[in-house]
């Protein structure tokens, strides 16, 4: 198994360099459980989902504390047949353990309900891509059903679903969408955009 | 067929609002061939690929003329079974006409070679997701082979491929990747991040 993300943080400020460099320090507590590589487009974070999503949450929260309108984009992937297995990616808990869809939806919701809160409200929109099999829309529709009852659902959009809420439950919703749908060992990609401190947010 | 994109522009500047509002005016010449809806996270652009990609190019170029470091993200999709057919999306030319992969790679490269140049160098990274069938990696590997010979290839990364070059050929490369791979009427998603005027670009 290989899992990870290409992550970019965009502070809409003349001080974007300092805000980004400051925010990356929030990854320090996670460094022994992640492999990180940064270039001018994104930071590669390689590790299991239960580390990736809290680490991305801490990175984004650190950037939002500047108070400026900040967005983050992540391309998250697991099980890509073109990537080598990497021991750092082994999840502590089973991913998508083969339960029926209805049971997975309930388990994912339970996990979001108990997520620690952070005090920072954020918005997000995500697209989930279960790859390599013919009934991918069943898993996508199941994921959307989970999202609608997650407590972080904002609204449906073309090509994606918008979330809104405290950053803790929102990132746990992303984690559950990524690990709870598609096949357990299959190839899944998640495309997510996050936003905070927007002057035009409702 | 339904095709379109959720597009966001991120100028890393205190003047981000004015830069974004100014850049959106670059879509005026395309408005009769696109349906547009904007919210605080992204602008939905609905239309055929041969309109979407030049329109996104013009939007991004207008934002980069500010000189500030600007990025753009787009989630592009066609053939999603959950979206209704829309006459505005009918492409003028056939999409992925069922030719063997080797012939499609050559045809895609030819299209990039003749793309008009703009004078603006940009960087990009893209991930292509052919959905709903079992041999998706064949199409992804074919697309990567096209990208490597496209003239805009920068390097391979985990989960994505990085491009670099004039905005004209780079956006035509994205158009060809999106329309030349996967099945012609199938469900395809493209996740792309673009960047210009970066202080840390090589």
CSV table of C-alpha atoms in Angstrom, one decimal:
chain,number,residue,atom,x,y,z
A,1,UNK,CA,0.0,0.0,0.0
A,2,UNK,CA,1.1,3.5,-0.8
A,3,UNK,CA,-0.8,6.6,0.4
A,4,UNK,CA,-0.1,10.2,0.5
A,5,UNK,CA,-1.0,13.7,-0.8
A,6,UNK,CA,0.4,16.6,-2.9
A,7,UNK,CA,-0.6,19.6,-0.7
A,8,UNK,CA,-0.4,23.3,-1.5
A,9,UNK,CA,-1.3,26.3,0.8
A,10,UNK,CA,-2.3,29.6,-0.7
A,11,UNK,CA,-2.4,32.7,1.6
A,12,UNK,CA,-3.9,35.6,-0.4
A,13,UNK,CA,-1.5,38.1,1.1
A,14,UNK,CA,1.7,40.0,0.2
A,15,UNK,CA,3.2,38.0,3.1
A,16,UNK,CA,2.5,34.6,1.6
A,17,UNK,CA,6.0,33.4,1.8
A,18,UNK,CA,6.3,34.0,5.6
A,19,UNK,CA,2.8,32.6,6.2
A,20,UNK,CA,3.6,29.4,4.3
A,21,UNK,CA,7.0,28.9,5.9
A,22,UNK,CA,5.4,29.5,9.3
A,23,UNK,CA,2.6,27.0,8.7
A,24,UNK,CA,5.0,24.2,7.6
A,25,UNK,CA,6.4,24.2,11.1
A,26,UNK,CA,3.0,22.8,12.3
A,27,UNK,CA,4.1,19.6,10.6
A,28,UNK,CA,7.0,19.1,13.0
A,29,UNK,CA,5.0,16.8,15.5
A,30,UNK,CA,4.1,14.6,12.5
A,31,UNK,CA,7.5,14.3,10.9
A,32,UNK,CA,8.5,10.9,12.3
A,33,UNK,CA,5.3,9.4,10.8
A,34,UNK,CA,5.4,11.2,7.4
A,35,UNK,CA,7.9,11.5,4.5
A,36,UNK,CA,7.9,15.1,3.2
A,37,UNK,CA,9.2,16.6,0.0
A,38,UNK,CA,8.6,20.2,-1.1
A,39,UNK,CA,8.9,21.8,-4.5
A,40,UNK,CA,7.6,25.1,-5.9
A,41,UNK,CA,4.2,23.6,-6.7
A,42,UNK,CA,3.3,21.4,-3.6
A,43,UNK,CA,4.5,19.4,-0.7
A,44,UNK,CA,4.4,15.6,-1.0
A,45,UNK,CA,3.2,14.0,2.3
A,46,UNK,CA,3.6,10.2,2.4
A,47,UNK,CA,2.0,8.3,5.2
A,48,UNK,CA,-1.2,6.5,6.4
A,49,UNK,CA,-4.6,8.3,6.2
A,50,UNK,CA,-4.9,8.6,10.0
A,51,UNK,CA,-1.7,10.7,10.0
A,52,UNK,CA,-2.2,12.5,6.7
A,53,UNK,CA,-5.5,14.2,7.5
A,54,UNK,CA,-4.7,15.5,11.0
A,55,UNK,CA,-1.3,16.7,9.7
A,56,UNK,CA,-3.1,18.5,6.8
A,57,UNK,CA,-5.5,20.0,9.4
A,58,UNK,CA,-2.7,21.3,11.5
A,59,UNK,CA,-0.9,22.7,8.5
A,60,UNK,CA,-4.0,24.5,7.3
A,61,UNK,CA,-5.0,25.8,10.8
A,62,UNK,CA,-1.5,27.3,11.2
A,63,UNK,CA,-1.9,29.2,8.0
A,64,UNK,CA,-5.4,30.4,8.8
A,65,UNK,CA,-4.2,31.9,12.1
A,66,UNK,CA,-2.7,34.7,10.0
A,67,UNK,CA,-6.3,35.9,9.6
A,68,UNK,CA,-5.8,36.4,5.9
A,69,UNK,CA,-8.0,34.6,3.3
A,70,UNK,CA,-6.2,31.3,2.8
A,71,UNK,CA,-7.0,28.2,0.7
A,72,UNK,CA,-5.4,24.8,0.5
A,73,UNK,CA,-5.6,22.2,-2.2
A,74,UNK,CA,-4.7,18.5,-1.8
A,75,UNK,CA,-4.6,15.6,-4.2
A,76,UNK,CA,-4.8,12.6,-1.9
A,77,UNK,CA,-4.2,9.0,-3.2
A,78,UNK,CA,-4.0,5.5,-1.9
A,79,UNK,CA,-3.5,2.1,-3.6
A,80,UNK,CA,-2.2,3.5,-6.9
A,81,UNK,CA,-0.8,0.4,-8.8
A,82,UNK,CA,2.0,2.6,-10.2
A,83,UNK,CA,3.5,3.4,-6.7
A,84,UNK,CA,5.7,1.1,-4.6
A,85,UNK,CA,4.5,-0.3,-1.3
A,86,UNK,CA,6.0,1.8,1.6
A,87,UNK,CA,6.0,0.6,5.2
A,88,UNK,CA,5.4,4.2,6.4
A,89,UNK,CA,1.9,4.1,4.8
A,90,UNK,CA,0.6,1.0,6.7
A,91,UNK,CA,-2.5,2.2,8.5
A,92,UNK,CA,-3.0,1.5,12.2
A,93,UNK,CA,-6.6,0.5,11.5
A,94,UNK,CA,-8.2,-1.3,8.6
A,95,UNK,CA,-9.2,0.8,5.6
A,96,UNK,CA,-12.7,0.1,4.1
A,97,UNK,CA,-12.9,-3.3,5.7
A,98,UNK,CA,-15.4,-4.7,3.2
A,99,UNK,CA,-18.6,-4.0,5.2
A,100,UNK,CA,-21.8,-3.3,3.3
A,101,UNK,CA,-22.2,0.3,2.1
A,102,UNK,CA,-25.0,1.1,4.6
A,103,UNK,CA,-22.8,0.0,7.6
A,104,UNK,CA,-19.8,1.9,6.3
A,105,UNK,CA,-21.9,5.1,6.0
A,106,UNK,CA,-23.0,4.8,9.7
A,107,UNK,CA,-19.4,4.0,10.9
A,108,UNK,CA,-18.0,7.0,9.0
A,109,UNK,CA,-20.7,9.3,10.6
A,110,UNK,CA,-19.8,8.0,14.1
A,111,UNK,CA,-16.2,8.8,13.5
A,112,UNK,CA,-17.0,12.4,12.5
A,113,UNK,CA,-19.2,12.9,15.5
A,114,UNK,CA,-16.3,12.3,17.9
A,115,UNK,CA,-13.7,14.3,16.1
A,116,UNK,CA,-12.0,17.0,18.3
A,117,UNK,CA,-13.1,20.5,17.6
A,118,UNK,CA,-10.5,23.3,16.8
A,119,UNK,CA,-12.5,26.6,17.1
A,120,UNK,CA,-11.8,27.5,13.4
A,121,UNK,CA,-14.6,27.4,10.9
A,122,UNK,CA,-13.6,26.4,7.4
A,123,UNK,CA,-15.2,25.5,4.0
A,124,UNK,CA,-14.2,22.7,1.7
A,125,UNK,CA,-15.2,21.0,-1.5
A,126,UNK,CA,-14.2,17.4,-2.4
A,127,UNK,CA,-14.4,15.0,-5.2
A,128,UNK,CA,-13.8,11.2,-4.6
A,129,UNK,CA,-12.6,9.0,-7.4
A,130,UNK,CA,-12.7,5.2,-6.8
A,131,UNK,CA,-10.7,3.8,-9.7
A,132,UNK,CA,-10.3,0.5,-11.4
A,133,UNK,CA,-13.8,-1.0,-11.3
A,134,UNK,CA,-17.1,-0.7,-13.1
A,135,UNK,CA,-19.6,0.3,-10.3
A,136,UNK,CA,-17.7,3.4,-9.1
A,137,UNK,CA,-20.9,5.5,-8.9
A,138,UNK,CA,-22.4,3.2,-6.2
A,139,UNK,CA,-19.4,4.1,-4.0
A,140,UNK,CA,-19.6,7.8,-4.9
A,141,UNK,CA,-23.4,7.9,-4.2
A,142,UNK,CA,-22.7,6.1,-0.9
A,143,UNK,CA,-20.1,8.6,0.0
A,144,UNK,CA,-22.4,11.5,-0.8
A,145,UNK,CA,-25.1,9.9,1.4
A,146,UNK,CA,-22.5,9.8,4.2
A,147,UNK,CA,-21.5,13.4,3.6
A,148,UNK,CA,-25.1,14.6,3.7
A,149,UNK,CA,-25.5,13.2,7.2
A,150,UNK,CA,-22.0,14.0,8.4
A,151,UNK,CA,-22.9,17.2,10.2
A,152,UNK,CA,-20.4,19.1,7.9
A,153,UNK,CA,-22.5,19.0,4.7
A,154,UNK,CA,-23.0,22.4,3.1
A,155,UNK,CA,-24.4,21.6,-0.4
A,156,UNK,CA,-24.1,19.6,-3.5
A,157,UNK,CA,-22.3,21.2,-6.5
A,158,UNK,CA,-21.5,20.0,-9.9
A,159,UNK,CA,-18.4,17.6,-9.8
A,160,UNK,CA,-18.0,18.0,-6.0
A,161,UNK,CA,-19.7,18.3,-2.6
A,162,UNK,CA,-19.2,21.4,-0.4
A,163,UNK,CA,-18.6,21.1,3.4
A,164,UNK,CA,-18.7,23.7,6.1
A,165,UNK,CA,-17.9,23.5,9.8
A,166,UNK,CA,-15.2,23.3,12.4
A,167,UNK,CA,-11.9,22.2,10.9
A,168,UNK,CA,-11.8,19.1,13.2
A,169,UNK,CA,-15.0,17.5,12.0
A,170,UNK,CA,-14.4,18.7,8.4
A,171,UNK,CA,-10.9,17.0,8.2
A,172,UNK,CA,-12.3,13.9,9.8
A,173,UNK,CA,-15.1,13.9,7.2
A,174,UNK,CA,-12.4,13.9,4.5
A,175,UNK,CA,-10.5,11.1,6.2
A,176,UNK,CA,-13.7,9.0,6.4
A,177,UNK,CA,-14.7,9.7,2.7
A,178,UNK,CA,-11.2,8.6,1.7
A,179,UNK,CA,-11.0,5.5,3.7
A,180,UNK,CA,-14.6,4.3,3.9
A,181,UNK,CA,-15.5,4.1,0.2
A,182,UNK,CA,-14.1,2.3,-2.8
A,183,UNK,CA,-12.4,-1.1,-2.2
A,184,UNK,CA,-10.1,-1.5,0.8
A,185,UNK,CA,-7.0,-2.2,-1.2
A,186,UNK,CA,-8.1,-0.4,-4.3
A,187,UNK,CA,-7.0,2.8,-6.0
A,188,UNK,CA,-8.7,5.9,-4.6
A,189,UNK,CA,-8.0,9.5,-5.2
A,190,UNK,CA,-9.5,12.5,-3.4
A,191,UNK,CA,-9.4,16.1,-4.8
A,192,UNK,CA,-10.1,18.6,-2.1
A,193,UNK,CA,-10.0,22.4,-1.8
A,194,UNK,CA,-10.3,24.1,1.6
A,195,UNK,CA,-10.9,27.8,2.4
A,196,UNK,CA,-10.8,30.0,5.5
A,197,UNK,CA,-11.2,33.7,6.3
A,198,UNK,CA,-12.9,34.4,2.9
A,199,UNK,CA,-14.4,37.8,2.5
A,200,UNK,CA,-17.2,36.4,0.3
A,201,UNK,CA,-18.2,33.4,2.4
A,202,UNK,CA,-21.8,33.3,3.5
B,1,UNK,CA,-22.7,14.4,-22.3
B,2,UNK,CA,-22.0,16.9,-19.6
B,3,UNK,CA,-18.6,18.6,-19.3
B,4,UNK,CA,-17.2,21.4,-17.2
B,5,UNK,CA,-14.9,22.5,-14.5
B,6,UNK,CA,-14.9,24.0,-11.0
B,7,UNK,CA,-12.1,26.6,-11.2
B,8,UNK,CA,-10.5,28.8,-8.5
B,9,UNK,CA,-7.8,31.5,-9.0
B,10,UNK,CA,-5.5,32.4,-6.1
B,11,UNK,CA,-3.4,35.6,-6.4
B,12,UNK,CA,-0.9,35.6,-3.4
B,13,UNK,CA,-1.5,39.4,-2.9
B,14,UNK,CA,-3.3,41.8,-0.6
B,15,UNK,CA,-5.1,42.9,-3.8
B,16,UNK,CA,-6.5,39.4,-4.5
B,17,UNK,CA,-10.1,40.6,-4.8
B,18,UNK,CA,-9.4,43.1,-7.5
B,19,UNK,CA,-7.1,40.7,-9.4
B,20,UNK,CA,-9.7,38.0,-9.4
B,21,UNK,CA,-12.5,40.3,-10.4
B,22,UNK,CA,-10.3,41.8,-13.2
B,23,UNK,CA,-9.4,38.3,-14.4
B,24,UNK,CA,-13.0,37.1,-14.6
B,25,UNK,CA,-13.5,39.8,-17.3
B,26,UNK,CA,-11.3,37.7,-19.6
B,27,UNK,CA,-14.1,35.2,-19.8
B,28,UNK,CA,-16.4,37.7,-21.6
B,29,UNK,CA,-15.5,36.5,-25.1
B,30,UNK,CA,-16.4,32.9,-24.1
B,31,UNK,CA,-19.7,33.7,-22.3
B,32,UNK,CA,-22.1,32.7,-25.1
B,33,UNK,CA,-20.4,29.2,-25.3
B,34,UNK,CA,-20.2,28.6,-21.5
B,35,UNK,CA,-22.5,28.6,-18.5
B,36,UNK,CA,-20.9,30.2,-15.5
B,37,UNK,CA,-21.8,30.2,-11.8
B,38,UNK,CA,-19.6,31.6,-9.1
B,39,UNK,CA,-19.6,31.1,-5.3
B,40,UNK,CA,-17.0,31.7,-2.6
B,41,UNK,CA,-15.1,28.5,-3.4
B,42,UNK,CA,-15.0,28.3,-7.2
B,43,UNK,CA,-16.5,29.2,-10.5
B,44,UNK,CA,-18.4,26.5,-12.3
B,45,UNK,CA,-17.7,26.6,-16.1
B,46,UNK,CA,-20.0,24.3,-18.1
B,47,UNK,CA,-19.1,23.8,-21.8
B,48,UNK,CA,-17.3,21.5,-24.3
B,49,UNK,CA,-13.5,20.9,-23.8
B,50,UNK,CA,-12.5,23.0,-26.8
B,51,UNK,CA,-14.0,26.0,-25.1
B,52,UNK,CA,-13.2,25.1,-21.5
B,53,UNK,CA,-9.4,25.0,-21.8
B,54,UNK,CA,-8.9,28.2,-23.9
B,55,UNK,CA,-11.3,30.0,-21.5
B,56,UNK,CA,-9.4,28.7,-18.5
B,57,UNK,CA,-6.1,29.8,-20.2
B,58,UNK,CA,-7.4,33.3,-20.8
B,59,UNK,CA,-8.7,33.6,-17.2
B,60,UNK,CA,-5.4,32.4,-15.7
B,61,UNK,CA,-3.3,34.6,-18.1
B,62,UNK,CA,-5.3,37.7,-17.1
B,63,UNK,CA,-4.6,37.0,-13.4
B,64,UNK,CA,-0.9,36.4,-14.0
B,65,UNK,CA,-0.5,39.8,-15.8
B,66,UNK,CA,-0.7,41.4,-12.3
B,67,UNK,CA,2.9,40.1,-11.9
B,68,UNK,CA,2.1,38.5,-8.5
B,69,UNK,CA,2.5,34.9,-7.7
B,70,UNK,CA,-0.8,33.4,-8.8
B,71,UNK,CA,-2.1,29.8,-8.9
B,72,UNK,CA,-5.2,28.3,-10.3
B,73,UNK,CA,-6.9,25.0,-9.5
B,74,UNK,CA,-9.5,23.2,-11.7
B,75,UNK,CA,-11.5,20.0,-11.2
B,76,UNK,CA,-12.5,19.2,-14.8
B,77,UNK,CA,-15.0,16.4,-15.6
B,78,UNK,CA,-16.8,14.9,-18.5
B,79,UNK,CA,-19.3,12.1,-18.9
B,80,UNK,CA,-20.3,11.8,-15.2
B,81,UNK,CA,-23.3,9.5,-15.0
B,82,UNK,CA,-24.8,11.7,-12.2
B,83,UNK,CA,-25.0,14.8,-14.4
B,84,UNK,CA,-27.7,15.6,-17.0
B,85,UNK,CA,-26.8,15.9,-20.7
B,86,UNK,CA,-26.5,19.6,-21.6
B,87,UNK,CA,-26.5,20.7,-25.3
B,88,UNK,CA,-23.9,23.5,-24.5
B,89,UNK,CA,-21.4,20.7,-23.8
B,90,UNK,CA,-21.5,19.0,-27.2
B,91,UNK,CA,-18.0,19.1,-28.6
B,92,UNK,CA,-17.4,20.4,-32.1
B,93,UNK,CA,-14.9,17.6,-32.7
B,94,UNK,CA,-15.1,14.0,-31.5
B,95,UNK,CA,-13.6,13.2,-28.1
B,96,UNK,CA,-11.3,10.1,-27.8
B,97,UNK,CA,-12.6,8.5,-31.0
B,98,UNK,CA,-11.7,5.0,-30.2
B,99,UNK,CA,-8.4,4.9,-32.0
B,100,UNK,CA,-5.6,2.6,-30.6
B,101,UNK,CA,-3.7,4.2,-27.8
B,102,UNK,CA,-0.5,4.7,-29.8
B,103,UNK,CA,-2.4,6.6,-32.5
B,104,UNK,CA,-4.1,8.8,-29.9
B,105,UNK,CA,-0.7,9.6,-28.3
B,106,UNK,CA,0.6,10.9,-31.7
B,107,UNK,CA,-2.6,12.8,-32.5
B,108,UNK,CA,-2.5,14.5,-29.0
B,109,UNK,CA,1.2,15.5,-29.6
B,110,UNK,CA,0.4,17.0,-33.0
B,111,UNK,CA,-2.3,19.1,-31.5
B,112,UNK,CA,0.1,20.5,-28.8
B,113,UNK,CA,2.7,21.3,-31.4
B,114,UNK,CA,0.4,23.7,-33.3
B,115,UNK,CA,-1.0,25.4,-30.2
B,116,UNK,CA,-0.7,29.3,-30.3
B,117,UNK,CA,1.9,30.7,-27.9
B,118,UNK,CA,1.1,33.4,-25.4
B,119,UNK,CA,4.5,34.7,-24.2
B,120,UNK,CA,3.7,33.7,-20.5
B,121,UNK,CA,5.6,30.7,-19.0
B,122,UNK,CA,3.7,28.7,-16.5
B,123,UNK,CA,4.0,25.5,-14.4
B,124,UNK,CA,1.3,22.9,-13.9
B,125,UNK,CA,0.7,19.5,-12.4
B,126,UNK,CA,-2.1,17.2,-13.4
B,127,UNK,CA,-3.8,14.0,-12.4
B,128,UNK,CA,-6.1,12.2,-14.8
B,129,UNK,CA,-8.8,9.8,-13.5
B,130,UNK,CA,-10.5,7.5,-16.1
B,131,UNK,CA,-13.4,6.1,-14.1
B,132,UNK,CA,-15.8,3.2,-14.4
B,133,UNK,CA,-13.6,0.5,-15.9
B,134,UNK,CA,-10.9,-2.0,-14.9
B,135,UNK,CA,-8.0,-1.2,-17.1
B,136,UNK,CA,-7.7,2.5,-16.0
B,137,UNK,CA,-3.9,2.3,-15.6
B,138,UNK,CA,-3.4,1.5,-19.3
B,139,UNK,CA,-5.0,4.8,-20.2
B,140,UNK,CA,-3.1,6.7,-17.4
B,141,UNK,CA,0.2,5.2,-18.6
B,142,UNK,CA,-0.7,6.1,-22.2
B,143,UNK,CA,-1.5,9.7,-21.1
B,144,UNK,CA,1.9,9.9,-19.3
B,145,UNK,CA,3.7,8.7,-22.5
B,146,UNK,CA,1.9,11.5,-24.4
B,147,UNK,CA,2.9,14.0,-21.7
B,148,UNK,CA,6.5,13.0,-21.8
B,149,UNK,CA,6.7,13.7,-25.5
B,150,UNK,CA,4.4,16.8,-25.5
B,151,UNK,CA,7.1,19.4,-25.3
B,152,UNK,CA,5.6,20.7,-22.0
B,153,UNK,CA,6.8,17.8,-19.8
B,154,UNK,CA,8.7,18.9,-16.7
B,155,UNK,CA,8.9,15.8,-14.5
B,156,UNK,CA,7.1,12.9,-12.9
B,157,UNK,CA,5.8,13.3,-9.4
B,158,UNK,CA,3.9,11.0,-7.0
B,159,UNK,CA,0.2,11.1,-7.9
B,160,UNK,CA,0.7,13.7,-10.7
B,161,UNK,CA,2.8,14.9,-13.7
B,162,UNK,CA,4.4,18.3,-13.7
B,163,UNK,CA,4.4,20.5,-16.9
B,164,UNK,CA,6.3,23.7,-17.7
B,165,UNK,CA,6.2,25.9,-20.7
B,166,UNK,CA,4.3,28.6,-22.6
B,167,UNK,CA,0.7,28.8,-21.4
B,168,UNK,CA,-0.7,28.1,-24.9
B,169,UNK,CA,0.9,24.6,-25.3
B,170,UNK,CA,0.5,23.8,-21.6
B,171,UNK,CA,-3.3,24.4,-21.7
B,172,UNK,CA,-3.5,22.5,-25.0
B,173,UNK,CA,-1.7,19.6,-23.3
B,174,UNK,CA,-4.3,19.6,-20.6
B,175,UNK,CA,-7.1,19.6,-23.2
B,176,UNK,CA,-5.5,16.7,-25.1
B,177,UNK,CA,-4.9,14.7,-21.9
B,178,UNK,CA,-8.6,15.2,-20.9
B,179,UNK,CA,-10.1,14.3,-24.3
B,180,UNK,CA,-7.6,11.8,-25.7
B,181,UNK,CA,-7.6,9.2,-22.9
B,182,UNK,CA,-10.3,7.1,-21.2
B,183,UNK,CA,-13.3,6.0,-23.2
B,184,UNK,CA,-14.9,8.6,-25.6
B,185,UNK,CA,-18.2,8.7,-23.8
B,186,UNK,CA,-16.9,7.6,-20.4
B,187,UNK,CA,-16.5,9.4,-17.1
B,188,UNK,CA,-13.1,11.2,-16.9
B,189,UNK,CA,-11.9,13.7,-14.2
B,190,UNK,CA,-8.8,15.9,-14.4
B,191,UNK,CA,-7.3,17.5,-11.3
B,192,UNK,CA,-4.9,20.3,-12.3
B,193,UNK,CA,-3.0,23.0,-10.4
B,194,UNK,CA,-1.3,25.9,-12.4
B,195,UNK,CA,1.3,28.4,-11.1
B,196,UNK,CA,2.9,31.5,-12.5
B,197,UNK,CA,5.3,34.2,-11.2
B,198,UNK,CA,6.5,31.9,-8.3
B,199,UNK,CA,9.5,33.3,-6.4
B,200,UNK,CA,10.6,29.7,-5.8
B,201,UNK,CA,10.3,28.3,-9.3
B,202,UNK,CA,13.5,27.0,-10.9
